[in-house]
Amino acid sequence: MSTAEQQPDNPAPSTPDALLGPADVRELAAALGVRPTKQKGQNFVIDANTVRRIVRTAEVRPDDVVVEVGPGLGSLTLALLEAADRVVAVEIDDILAAALPATIEARMPAKKDRFALVHSDAMLVTELPGPAPTALVANLPYNVAVPVLLTMLDRFPSIERTLVMVQAEVADRLAAEPGNKVYGVPSVKANWYAHVKRAGAIGRKVFWPAPNVDSGLVSLVRRTEPIRTSASKEEVFAVVDAAFAQRRKTLRAALAGWAGSAAGAEAALVAAGVSPQARGESLTVEQFAAIAEHKPAPERPAL
């Protein structure tokens, strides 16, 4: 167990510094009339020690431009501003987005010009203000964590390092390796972009309201060299989706629809050096890419 994982997750008392403690978070929420909702996956971090631990684990550097998705009331945002050169926060909630700049100015005035807010759904963001982001650090809403993560990695290739806090079960899936029973679509697609690993566990008591599930940290370091393949990302992901849509079936059967027939799937698998009797959960992202390269050409209807 790493040093980061050994640190307690008991909420610290409200601190006199710029970061938000439990009382600060509740006071801010009350002033804004905000009540966290399950619908939006809102669980606010109320422990300054935890957000500093996240920033340390993310290895945020003084020259980093960090993008944060779902900053909420600003607990993690403030800790990121302490360590990074710039922070760009993407917030979908109208009330929270309107309030965050004032919180930054009140608690960390020297860094207010190093902060930018994008009031939008992260799934719709195609560009960010200022220099290109070098890191993504976020407490992602549980209900949209995987699509948001994959979308940000895809749209912003300048992001070299990512650390996200997600539901523990999702963290396990993202970091799973071939052969693991929870290895699946998120695991393979995350590996297309980055080297992925579990980076710690987060207890429930550091959140308000406390969630009914544990949370985990996942570290993703962008591949310095992309996967070597002549297939496009879309072509590779189509194979991945098909393989796991019927994960209990052999790949010969599971990829029949993708290939046009079971025989076509077998031919593609053999050409890629993969056993037709294998299952998707045993394959690496490189093997999925190899299969995509050998997709059979669609048969032309007889005249």
GROMACS .gro file of C-alpha atoms in nm, residues 33-285:
model
  253
   33GLY     CA    1  -2.940   2.756  -0.158
   34VAL     CA    2  -2.762   2.450  -0.293
   35ARG     CA    3  -2.863   2.102  -0.187
   36PRO     CA    4  -2.648   1.828  -0.345
   37THR     CA    5  -2.855   1.602  -0.572
   38LYS     CA    6  -2.809   1.239  -0.670
   39GLN     CA    7  -2.941   1.327  -1.015
   40LYS     CA    8  -2.631   1.536  -1.084
   41GLY     CA    9  -2.403   1.300  -0.894
   42GLN     CA   10  -2.303   1.575  -0.654
   43ASN     CA   11  -2.096   1.482  -0.350
   44PHE     CA   12  -1.884   1.773  -0.228
   45VAL     CA   13  -1.543   1.707  -0.073
   46ILE     CA   14  -1.530   1.871   0.272
   47ASP     CA   15  -1.179   1.773   0.378
   48ALA     CA   16  -0.879   1.996   0.296
   49ASN     CA   17  -0.636   1.710   0.365
   50THR     CA   18  -0.805   1.495   0.101
   51VAL     CA   19  -0.790   1.757  -0.176
   52ARG     CA   20  -0.423   1.823  -0.102
   53ARG     CA   21  -0.361   1.450  -0.116
   54ILE     CA   22  -0.532   1.435  -0.458
   55VAL     CA   23  -0.314   1.719  -0.588
   56ARG     CA   24   0.001   1.545  -0.457
   57THR     CA   25  -0.102   1.211  -0.609
   58ALA     CA   26  -0.172   1.386  -0.939
   59GLU     CA   27   0.184   1.522  -0.927
   60VAL     CA   28   0.062   1.867  -1.026
   61ARG     CA   29   0.359   2.088  -1.118
   62PRO     CA   30   0.403   2.468  -1.094
   63ASP     CA   31   0.394   2.496  -1.475
   64ASP     CA   32   0.082   2.284  -1.524
   65VAL     CA   33  -0.238   2.405  -1.683
   66VAL     CA   34  -0.500   2.189  -1.512
   67VAL     CA   35  -0.853   2.131  -1.634
   68GLU     CA   36  -1.105   2.029  -1.368
   69VAL     CA   37  -1.448   1.889  -1.449
   70GLY     CA   38  -1.728   1.940  -1.196
   71PRO     CA   39  -1.558   2.174  -0.947
   72GLY     CA   40  -1.872   2.213  -0.739
   73LEU     CA   41  -1.814   2.462  -0.460
   74GLY     CA   42  -1.439   2.479  -0.530
   75SER     CA   43  -1.275   2.253  -0.270
   76LEU     CA   44  -1.039   2.083  -0.517
   77THR     CA   45  -1.015   2.394  -0.736
   78LEU     CA   46  -0.848   2.592  -0.459
   79ALA     CA   47  -0.598   2.314  -0.388
   80LEU     CA   48  -0.514   2.293  -0.759
   81LEU     CA   49  -0.460   2.668  -0.777
   82GLU     CA   50  -0.210   2.640  -0.490
   83ALA     CA   51   0.003   2.400  -0.694
   84ALA     CA   52  -0.055   2.473  -1.066
   85ASP     CA   53   0.013   2.765  -1.296
   86ARG     CA   54  -0.347   2.782  -1.419
   87VAL     CA   55  -0.678   2.605  -1.359
   88VAL     CA   56  -0.971   2.586  -1.598
   89ALA     CA   57  -1.290   2.454  -1.438
   90VAL     CA   58  -1.581   2.313  -1.639
   91GLU     CA   59  -1.911   2.331  -1.449
   92ILE     CA   60  -2.258   2.250  -1.581
   93ASP     CA   61  -2.461   2.370  -1.282
   94ASP     CA   62  -2.585   2.729  -1.321
   95ILE     CA   63  -2.568   2.827  -0.954
   96LEU     CA   64  -2.229   2.665  -0.887
   97ALA     CA   65  -2.077   2.809  -1.204
   98ALA     CA   66  -2.195   3.159  -1.112
   99ALA     CA   67  -2.057   3.138  -0.757
  100LEU     CA   68  -1.715   2.980  -0.816
  101PRO     CA   69  -1.523   3.287  -0.943
  102ALA     CA   70  -1.630   3.483  -0.633
  103THR     CA   71  -1.511   3.201  -0.407
  104ILE     CA   72  -1.171   3.201  -0.578
  105GLU     CA   73  -1.140   3.579  -0.548
  106ALA     CA   74  -1.239   3.576  -0.181
  107ARG     CA   75  -1.016   3.289  -0.070
  108MET     CA   76  -0.723   3.308  -0.312
  109PRO     CA   77  -0.719   3.660  -0.463
  110ALA     CA   78  -0.359   3.635  -0.582
  111LYS     CA   79  -0.459   3.350  -0.813
  112LYS     CA   80  -0.786   3.486  -0.951
  113ASP     CA   81  -0.623   3.577  -1.282
  114ARG     CA   82  -0.490   3.221  -1.308
  115PHE     CA   83  -0.843   3.078  -1.299
  116ALA     CA   84  -1.096   3.043  -1.580
  117LEU     CA   85  -1.448   2.904  -1.575
  118VAL     CA   86  -1.626   2.728  -1.859
  119HIS     CA   87  -1.999   2.708  -1.789
  120SER     CA   88  -2.094   2.403  -1.993
  121ASP     CA   89  -2.156   2.032  -2.004
  122ALA     CA   90  -1.809   1.874  -2.028
  123MET     CA   91  -1.937   1.641  -2.300
  124LEU     CA   92  -2.002   1.945  -2.520
  125VAL     CA   93  -1.674   2.131  -2.461
  126THR     CA   94  -1.452   2.136  -2.769
  127GLU     CA   95  -1.209   2.411  -2.670
  128LEU     CA   96  -1.077   2.569  -2.352
  129PRO     CA   97  -0.957   2.924  -2.283
  130GLY     CA   98  -0.588   3.001  -2.245
  131PRO     CA   99  -0.292   2.766  -2.295
  132ALA     CA  100  -0.356   2.401  -2.377
  133PRO     CA  101  -0.419   2.187  -2.067
  134THR     CA  102  -0.139   1.958  -1.952
  135ALA     CA  103  -0.329   1.777  -1.677
  136LEU     CA  104  -0.683   1.671  -1.590
  137VAL     CA  105  -0.772   1.640  -1.221
  138ALA     CA  106  -1.132   1.592  -1.120
  139ASN     CA  107  -1.384   1.447  -0.879
  140LEU     CA  108  -1.609   1.314  -1.153
  141PRO     CA  109  -1.984   1.269  -1.103
  142TYR     CA  110  -2.038   0.896  -1.070
  143ASN     CA  111  -2.312   0.873  -1.331
  144VAL     CA  112  -2.107   1.017  -1.619
  145ALA     CA  113  -1.749   0.947  -1.511
  146VAL     CA  114  -1.635   0.717  -1.794
  147PRO     CA  115  -1.781   0.907  -2.093
  148VAL     CA  116  -1.654   1.239  -1.956
  149LEU     CA  117  -1.304   1.098  -1.897
  150LEU     CA  118  -1.278   0.940  -2.243
  151THR     CA  119  -1.418   1.249  -2.413
  152MET     CA  120  -1.169   1.482  -2.243
  153LEU     CA  121  -0.875   1.255  -2.329
  154ASP     CA  122  -0.990   1.238  -2.690
  155ARG     CA  123  -1.056   1.610  -2.743
  156PHE     CA  124  -0.752   1.744  -2.558
  157PRO     CA  125  -0.444   1.542  -2.660
  158SER     CA  126  -0.221   1.791  -2.476
  159ILE     CA  127  -0.339   1.637  -2.145
  160GLU     CA  128  -0.036   1.431  -2.039
  161ARG     CA  129  -0.143   1.326  -1.690
  162THR     CA  130  -0.486   1.258  -1.545
  163LEU     CA  131  -0.605   1.178  -1.195
  164VAL     CA  132  -0.975   1.124  -1.142
  165MET     CA  133  -1.175   1.032  -0.836
  166VAL     CA  134  -1.458   0.797  -0.929
  167GLN     CA  135  -1.673   0.528  -0.772
  168ALA     CA  136  -1.446   0.245  -0.654
  169GLU     CA  137  -1.614  -0.004  -0.886
  170VAL     CA  138  -1.552   0.225  -1.184
  171ALA     CA  139  -1.191   0.275  -1.074
  172ASP     CA  140  -1.144  -0.103  -1.071
  173ARG     CA  141  -1.288  -0.132  -1.422
  174LEU     CA  142  -1.075   0.146  -1.565
  175ALA     CA  143  -0.755   0.002  -1.420
  176ALA     CA  144  -0.832  -0.366  -1.486
  177GLU     CA  145  -0.593  -0.572  -1.698
  178PRO     CA  146  -0.682  -0.845  -1.950
  179GLY     CA  147  -0.807  -1.157  -1.776
  180ASN     CA  148  -0.957  -0.968  -1.483
  181LYS     CA  149  -1.330  -1.035  -1.442
  182VAL     CA  150  -1.409  -0.660  -1.444
  183TYR     CA  151  -1.196  -0.591  -1.753
  184GLY     CA  152  -1.422  -0.447  -2.019
  185VAL     CA  153  -1.501  -0.157  -2.251
  186PRO     CA  154  -1.380   0.121  -2.014
  187SER     CA  155  -1.054  -0.067  -1.951
  188VAL     CA  156  -0.971  -0.110  -2.319
  189LYS     CA  157  -1.073   0.239  -2.429
  190ALA     CA  158  -0.881   0.407  -2.147
  191ASN     CA  159  -0.577   0.201  -2.248
  192TRP     CA  160  -0.607   0.332  -2.603
  193TYR     CA  161  -0.509   0.674  -2.470
  194ALA     CA  162  -0.300   0.607  -2.161
  195HIS     CA  163  -0.128   0.377  -1.916
  196VAL     CA  164  -0.382   0.330  -1.638
  197LYS     CA  165  -0.344   0.231  -1.274
  198ARG     CA  166  -0.524   0.254  -0.941
  199ALA     CA  167  -0.376   0.535  -0.733
  200GLY     CA  168  -0.551   0.508  -0.398
  201ALA     CA  169  -0.879   0.478  -0.213
  202ILE     CA  170  -1.102   0.751  -0.072
  203GLY     CA  171  -1.336   0.696   0.223
  204ARG     CA  172  -1.697   0.812   0.240
  205LYS     CA  173  -1.663   1.052   0.534
  206VAL     CA  174  -1.477   1.319   0.337
  207PHE     CA  175  -1.787   1.390   0.128
  208TRP     CA  176  -2.105   1.580   0.191
  209PRO     CA  177  -2.342   1.414   0.163
  210ALA     CA  178  -2.160   1.087   0.229
  211PRO     CA  179  -2.216   0.856  -0.070
  212ASN     CA  180  -2.334   0.499  -0.035
  213VAL     CA  181  -2.024   0.372  -0.215
  214ASP     CA  182  -1.649   0.400  -0.174
  215SER     CA  183  -1.439   0.604  -0.414
  216GLY     CA  184  -1.108   0.540  -0.581
  217LEU     CA  185  -0.834   0.738  -0.752
  218VAL     CA  186  -0.725   0.643  -1.103
  219SER     CA  187  -0.406   0.767  -1.266
  220LEU     CA  188  -0.376   0.785  -1.644
  221VAL     CA  189  -0.048   0.880  -1.812
  222ARG     CA  190  -0.082   0.958  -2.183
  223ARG     CA  191   0.098   0.718  -2.414
  224THR     CA  192   0.406   0.887  -2.558
  225GLU     CA  193   0.354   0.676  -2.871
  226PRO     CA  194   0.001   0.597  -2.992
  227ILE     CA  195  -0.105   0.238  -3.052
  228ARG     CA  196   0.058   0.125  -3.377
  229THR     CA  197  -0.225   0.039  -3.611
  230SER     CA  198  -0.362   0.131  -3.951
  231ALA     CA  199  -0.715   0.119  -3.806
  232SER     CA  200  -0.880   0.435  -3.679
  233LYS     CA  201  -0.988   0.483  -3.318
  234GLU     CA  202  -1.350   0.450  -3.431
  235GLU     CA  203  -1.278   0.120  -3.606
  236VAL     CA  204  -1.097  -0.021  -3.303
  237PHE     CA  205  -1.368   0.093  -3.061
  238ALA     CA  206  -1.634  -0.071  -3.283
  239VAL     CA  207  -1.460  -0.406  -3.232
  240VAL     CA  208  -1.433  -0.345  -2.856
  241ASP     CA  209  -1.803  -0.258  -2.827
  242ALA     CA  210  -1.904  -0.567  -3.026
  243ALA     CA  211  -1.677  -0.800  -2.829
  244PHE     CA  212  -1.815  -0.695  -2.491
  245ALA     CA  213  -2.181  -0.658  -2.597
  246GLN     CA  214  -2.195  -1.037  -2.566
  247ARG     CA  215  -1.897  -1.097  -2.342
  248ARG     CA  216  -1.984  -1.456  -2.256
  249LYS     CA  217  -1.967  -1.560  -2.620
  250THR     CA  218  -1.651  -1.651  -2.804
  251LEU     CA  219  -1.516  -1.377  -3.026
  252ARG     CA  220  -1.616  -1.578  -3.334
  253ALA     CA  221  -1.979  -1.545  -3.225
  254ALA     CA  222  -1.961  -1.203  -3.061
  255LEU     CA  223  -1.802  -1.040  -3.367
  256ALA     CA  224  -2.029  -1.205  -3.623
  257GLY     CA  225  -2.245  -0.895  -3.657
  258TRP     CA  226  -1.943  -0.668  -3.684
  259ALA     CA  227  -1.780  -0.886  -3.951
  260GLY     CA  228  -2.097  -0.971  -4.144
  261SER     CA  229  -2.086  -1.339  -4.050
  262ALA     CA  230  -1.928  -1.579  -3.803
  263ALA     CA  231  -1.699  -1.704  -4.080
  264GLY     CA  232  -1.590  -1.348  -4.152
  265ALA     CA  233  -1.522  -1.291  -3.783
  266GLU     CA  234  -1.312  -1.608  -3.768
  267ALA     CA  235  -1.111  -1.501  -4.071
  268ALA     CA  236  -1.040  -1.159  -3.916
  269LEU     CA  237  -0.941  -1.316  -3.585
  270VAL     CA  238  -0.707  -1.570  -3.744
  271ALA     CA  239  -0.548  -1.298  -3.956
  272ALA     CA  240  -0.493  -1.093  -3.640
  273GLY     CA  241  -0.335  -1.387  -3.458
  274VAL     CA  242  -0.623  -1.422  -3.211
  275SER     CA  243  -0.801  -1.748  -3.132
  276PRO     CA  244  -1.162  -1.745  -3.254
  277GLN     CA  245  -1.250  -1.924  -2.929
  278ALA     CA  246  -1.107  -1.646  -2.711
  279ARG     CA  247  -1.328  -1.394  -2.532
  280GLY     CA  248  -1.297  -1.018  -2.528
  281GLU     CA  249  -1.189  -1.004  -2.165
  282SER     CA  250  -0.859  -1.176  -2.253
  283LEU     CA  251  -0.746  -0.931  -2.523
  284THR     CA  252  -0.519  -0.628  -2.504
  285VAL     CA  253  -0.599  -0.303  -2.683
   0.00000   0.00000   0.00000
